[in-house]
Amino acid sequence: MVRVKKTSDADILKPNPHPSRERTLVLIKPDGVQRSLVGEIIRRYERAGLKLIALKMLVPTKEQIEGHYTLDPQWRRVTGEKTIKSYLDKGIEPPTKDPLEVTKILLERLARYMTSGPIIAAIWQGAHAVAIVRKLTGSTEPLTSDVGTIRGDFVLDSYQMTDADGRCIRNLVHASGSPAEAEQEIVHWFSPAELINYRLIAEQILYDVNLDGMLE
Ligand code: GDP
Ligand code: MG
């Protein structure tokens, strides 16, 4: 049994400064749902010791997806520059040298992909939640994601494939890139009433300082 502690709506969206209360947003993208990997993906975060504090299924709108990727005002420029650099590093001429033009095309492709079917939105809480989830998820391009990560183990997509077909990479999961990004994304996807503040028994062995009360 878990005890559900009442927290006011105003408080629940505020980040707690203790490091064990770090939170991150995960979206299981339409390909994750269609590949029947929802349970497998949740299991991987759950068994690391993270606590699930919100979970829902929805079909996102184009506006929700564009809003999600542009929460950081720098995202358009940074991602455009990163994408152009990755073309040049591979000796390929980018379709355009304008980072914002690159990102505009990317956003259209992301919206087409992410609105194609239901997704799962979840919030995970625990020590280093952002970094732990990113580590378990693996790097963006599945071709080069490490073995043992979600993207490395369950999907085979590459930028070579997506460039040839004019679509965006299908990599099963979105995970927040930093605690600040996570807090913005949580507010973007969830209302306060959807977050549940409760005690998970496992947190005692993970975080308690004294471990009192274990022996009878
Ligand atoms: P993530 O945090 O690992 O999902 O990656 P980003 O936030 O950097 O990028 C968001 C999305 O933009 C990715 O899921 C890709 O679909 C796309 N993307 C990012 N970098 C590149 C790139 O270098 N080339 C292409 N074609 N798409 C990219
Ligand atoms: Mg990202």
Coordinates of C-alpha atoms and ligand atoms in Angstrom, one line a residue:
M1 CA 0.0 0.0 0.0
V2 CA 1.2 3.5 -0.8
R3 CA 0.2 6.5 1.3
V4 CA -1.0 9.3 -0.9
K5 CA 0.0 12.6 0.7
K6 CA -2.2 15.6 -0.1
T7 CA -0.2 18.4 -1.7
S8 CA -1.7 21.6 -2.9
D9 CA -2.0 22.1 -6.6
A10 CA 0.3 25.1 -6.4
D11 CA 3.1 23.1 -4.7
I12 CA 3.1 19.9 -6.8
L13 CA 4.5 21.6 -9.9
K14 CA 7.4 23.2 -8.0
P15 CA 10.7 21.3 -8.2
N16 CA 11.9 20.0 -4.8
P17 CA 15.5 21.1 -4.2
H18 CA 16.6 17.7 -2.7
P19 CA 18.5 15.7 -5.3
S20 CA 16.4 12.6 -4.7
R21 CA 13.4 14.6 -5.9
E22 CA 14.7 15.3 -9.4
R23 CA 12.1 14.8 -12.1
T24 CA 12.2 14.0 -15.8
L25 CA 9.6 13.8 -18.6
V26 CA 9.4 10.7 -20.8
L27 CA 7.3 10.3 -23.9
I28 CA 7.0 6.9 -25.4
K29 CA 6.6 7.9 -29.0
P30 CA 4.1 6.3 -31.5
D31 CA 6.6 3.7 -32.6
G32 CA 7.2 2.6 -29.0
V33 CA 3.4 2.1 -28.6
Q34 CA 3.1 0.3 -32.0
R35 CA 6.0 -2.0 -31.3
S36 CA 4.4 -3.1 -28.0
L37 CA 7.3 -1.8 -26.0
V38 CA 5.4 0.2 -23.4
G39 CA 5.9 -2.3 -20.7
E40 CA 9.5 -3.0 -21.5
I41 CA 10.4 0.7 -21.6
I42 CA 8.6 1.5 -18.3
R43 CA 10.2 -1.6 -16.7
R44 CA 13.7 -0.3 -17.5
Y45 CA 13.2 3.0 -15.7
E46 CA 11.2 1.4 -12.9
R47 CA 13.9 -1.2 -12.1
A48 CA 16.6 1.5 -11.8
G49 CA 14.8 2.7 -8.8
L50 CA 12.9 5.7 -10.3
K51 CA 9.4 6.5 -9.1
L52 CA 6.6 7.0 -11.5
I53 CA 4.6 10.0 -10.4
A54 CA 2.4 10.6 -13.5
L55 CA 1.3 8.5 -16.5
K56 CA -1.2 8.9 -19.3
M57 CA -1.9 8.0 -22.9
L58 CA -2.9 10.6 -25.5
V59 CA -2.8 11.4 -29.2
P60 CA -0.9 14.7 -29.3
T61 CA -1.8 17.6 -31.5
K62 CA 0.6 19.4 -33.9
E63 CA 0.6 22.4 -31.6
Q64 CA 1.5 20.3 -28.6
I65 CA 4.5 18.8 -30.4
E66 CA 5.7 22.1 -31.8
G67 CA 5.3 23.7 -28.4
H68 CA 7.2 20.8 -26.8
Y69 CA 10.2 21.1 -29.1
T70 CA 10.4 24.9 -28.9
L71 CA 10.0 25.4 -25.1
D72 CA 13.7 26.3 -25.2
P73 CA 14.0 29.4 -27.4
Q74 CA 17.5 28.3 -28.4
W75 CA 16.3 24.8 -29.7
R76 CA 15.6 25.9 -33.3
R77 CA 19.1 27.4 -33.7
V78 CA 21.1 24.8 -31.7
T79 CA 19.4 21.8 -33.3
G80 CA 19.7 23.4 -36.8
E81 CA 23.4 24.0 -36.3
K82 CA 23.9 20.5 -34.8
T83 CA 22.2 18.9 -37.8
I84 CA 24.2 20.9 -40.3
K85 CA 27.4 19.9 -38.5
S86 CA 26.4 16.2 -38.6
Y87 CA 25.9 16.5 -42.4
L88 CA 29.3 18.2 -42.9
D89 CA 31.1 15.7 -40.5
K90 CA 29.8 12.9 -42.8
G91 CA 31.0 14.7 -45.9
I92 CA 27.4 15.3 -47.0
E93 CA 26.2 18.7 -48.3
P94 CA 23.3 19.8 -46.0
P95 CA 20.0 20.7 -47.8
T96 CA 20.4 24.3 -46.7
K97 CA 23.1 26.2 -44.7
D98 CA 20.4 28.1 -42.7
P99 CA 20.0 26.4 -39.2
L100 CA 16.4 27.8 -38.8
E101 CA 15.4 26.4 -42.2
V102 CA 16.8 23.0 -41.3
T103 CA 14.8 23.1 -38.0
K104 CA 11.6 24.1 -39.8
I105 CA 11.8 21.0 -41.9
L106 CA 12.7 18.9 -38.9
L107 CA 9.7 20.3 -36.9
E108 CA 7.3 19.4 -39.7
R109 CA 8.7 15.9 -39.8
L110 CA 8.6 15.6 -36.0
A111 CA 4.9 16.8 -35.9
R112 CA 4.0 14.2 -38.6
Y113 CA 5.6 11.4 -36.7
M114 CA 4.5 12.3 -33.2
T115 CA 0.8 12.9 -34.1
S116 CA 0.5 9.7 -36.0
G117 CA -0.9 7.7 -33.1
P118 CA -1.1 7.5 -29.3
I119 CA 1.8 8.2 -27.1
I120 CA 2.5 7.6 -23.4
A121 CA 3.5 10.6 -21.3
A122 CA 5.2 9.9 -17.9
I123 CA 7.0 11.7 -15.2
W124 CA 9.8 9.9 -13.3
Q125 CA 11.3 11.0 -10.0
G126 CA 14.5 10.1 -8.2
A127 CA 18.1 10.9 -7.8
H128 CA 19.6 12.1 -11.1
A129 CA 16.4 11.2 -12.8
V130 CA 17.3 13.2 -15.9
A131 CA 20.8 11.7 -16.4
I132 CA 19.7 8.1 -15.4
V133 CA 16.8 8.1 -17.9
R134 CA 19.1 9.6 -20.7
K135 CA 21.7 6.8 -19.9
L136 CA 19.1 4.0 -20.1
T137 CA 17.5 5.6 -23.2
G138 CA 20.7 5.9 -25.3
S139 CA 21.8 8.5 -27.8
T140 CA 19.4 10.0 -30.4
E141 CA 20.4 8.0 -33.5
P142 CA 19.6 4.3 -32.9
L143 CA 22.3 3.2 -35.3
T144 CA 25.0 4.5 -32.8
S145 CA 23.1 4.1 -29.5
D146 CA 24.9 1.9 -27.1
V147 CA 24.0 -1.8 -26.8
G148 CA 22.0 -2.2 -23.6
T149 CA 20.1 1.0 -24.0
I150 CA 16.4 1.2 -25.1
R151 CA 17.3 2.8 -28.5
G152 CA 20.3 0.4 -28.9
D153 CA 18.4 -2.7 -28.1
F154 CA 15.0 -2.2 -29.8
V155 CA 15.3 -0.1 -32.9
L156 CA 17.5 0.2 -36.0
D157 CA 16.9 3.6 -37.5
S158 CA 19.6 6.0 -38.8
Y159 CA 19.9 9.5 -40.2
Q160 CA 20.9 7.8 -43.5
M161 CA 17.5 6.2 -43.6
T162 CA 15.6 9.4 -42.6
D163 CA 17.4 11.6 -45.0
A164 CA 16.7 9.2 -47.9
D165 CA 13.0 9.1 -47.0
G166 CA 12.4 12.7 -45.9
R167 CA 11.1 11.8 -42.4
C168 CA 12.5 12.1 -38.8
I169 CA 14.3 9.5 -36.8
R170 CA 12.1 6.9 -35.0
N171 CA 13.8 6.3 -31.7
L172 CA 10.9 5.2 -29.5
V173 CA 11.4 7.6 -26.6
H174 CA 11.8 11.3 -25.7
A175 CA 13.5 12.1 -22.5
S176 CA 14.2 15.5 -21.1
G177 CA 17.8 16.8 -21.6
S178 CA 18.3 18.7 -18.3
P179 CA 16.4 19.3 -15.1
A180 CA 15.4 22.8 -16.3
E181 CA 14.1 21.4 -19.6
A182 CA 12.2 18.7 -17.6
E183 CA 10.4 21.2 -15.4
Q184 CA 9.3 23.1 -18.5
E185 CA 8.2 19.9 -20.3
I186 CA 6.3 18.7 -17.2
V187 CA 4.2 21.9 -17.1
H188 CA 3.7 21.6 -20.9
W189 CA 2.3 18.0 -20.7
F190 CA 0.6 17.7 -17.3
S191 CA -1.8 19.6 -15.1
P192 CA -1.0 19.7 -11.3
A193 CA -3.9 17.3 -10.5
E194 CA -2.2 14.6 -12.7
L195 CA 0.9 14.3 -10.5
I196 CA 0.7 12.0 -7.5
N197 CA 2.8 12.7 -4.5
Y198 CA 3.3 9.4 -2.6
R199 CA 5.8 7.4 -0.7
L200 CA 7.4 4.4 -2.4
I201 CA 8.7 1.7 0.0
A202 CA 11.8 1.3 -2.0
E203 CA 12.8 4.9 -1.4
Q204 CA 13.8 4.0 2.1
I205 CA 16.6 1.7 1.0
L206 CA 17.6 4.1 -1.8
Y207 CA 17.7 7.3 0.2
D208 CA 17.2 7.0 4.0
V209 CA 20.2 8.1 6.0
N210 CA 19.9 5.9 9.0
L211 CA 17.9 2.9 7.8
D212 CA 16.1 2.7 11.1
G213 CA 13.3 0.2 11.6
M214 CA 14.5 -2.5 9.2
L215 CA 15.1 -5.1 11.9
E216 CA 12.2 -6.3 14.1
Ligands
GDP1 P1 17.0 13.7 -28.1 O1 16.9 14.6 -26.9 O2 18.0 12.7 -28.0 O3 15.7 13.1 -28.5 O4 17.4 14.6 -29.4 P2 17.3 16.2 -29.7 O5 16.4 16.9 -28.6 O6 18.6 16.7 -30.0 O7 16.5 16.2 -31.0 C1 15.1 16.0 -31.0 C2 14.7 15.3 -32.3 O8 15.3 16.1 -33.4 C3 15.3 13.9 -32.5 O9 14.5 12.9 -31.9 C4 15.5 13.8 -34.0 O10 14.2 13.4 -34.6 C5 15.8 15.2 -34.4 N1 17.2 15.4 -34.6 C6 18.1 15.8 -33.7 N2 19.3 15.9 -34.2 C7 19.3 15.6 -35.5 C8 20.2 15.5 -36.6 O11 21.4 15.7 -36.4 N3 19.7 15.1 -37.8 C9 18.4 14.9 -38.0 N4 18.0 14.5 -39.2 N5 17.5 14.9 -37.0 C10 17.9 15.3 -35.8
MG2 MG 16.0 16.6 -26.7

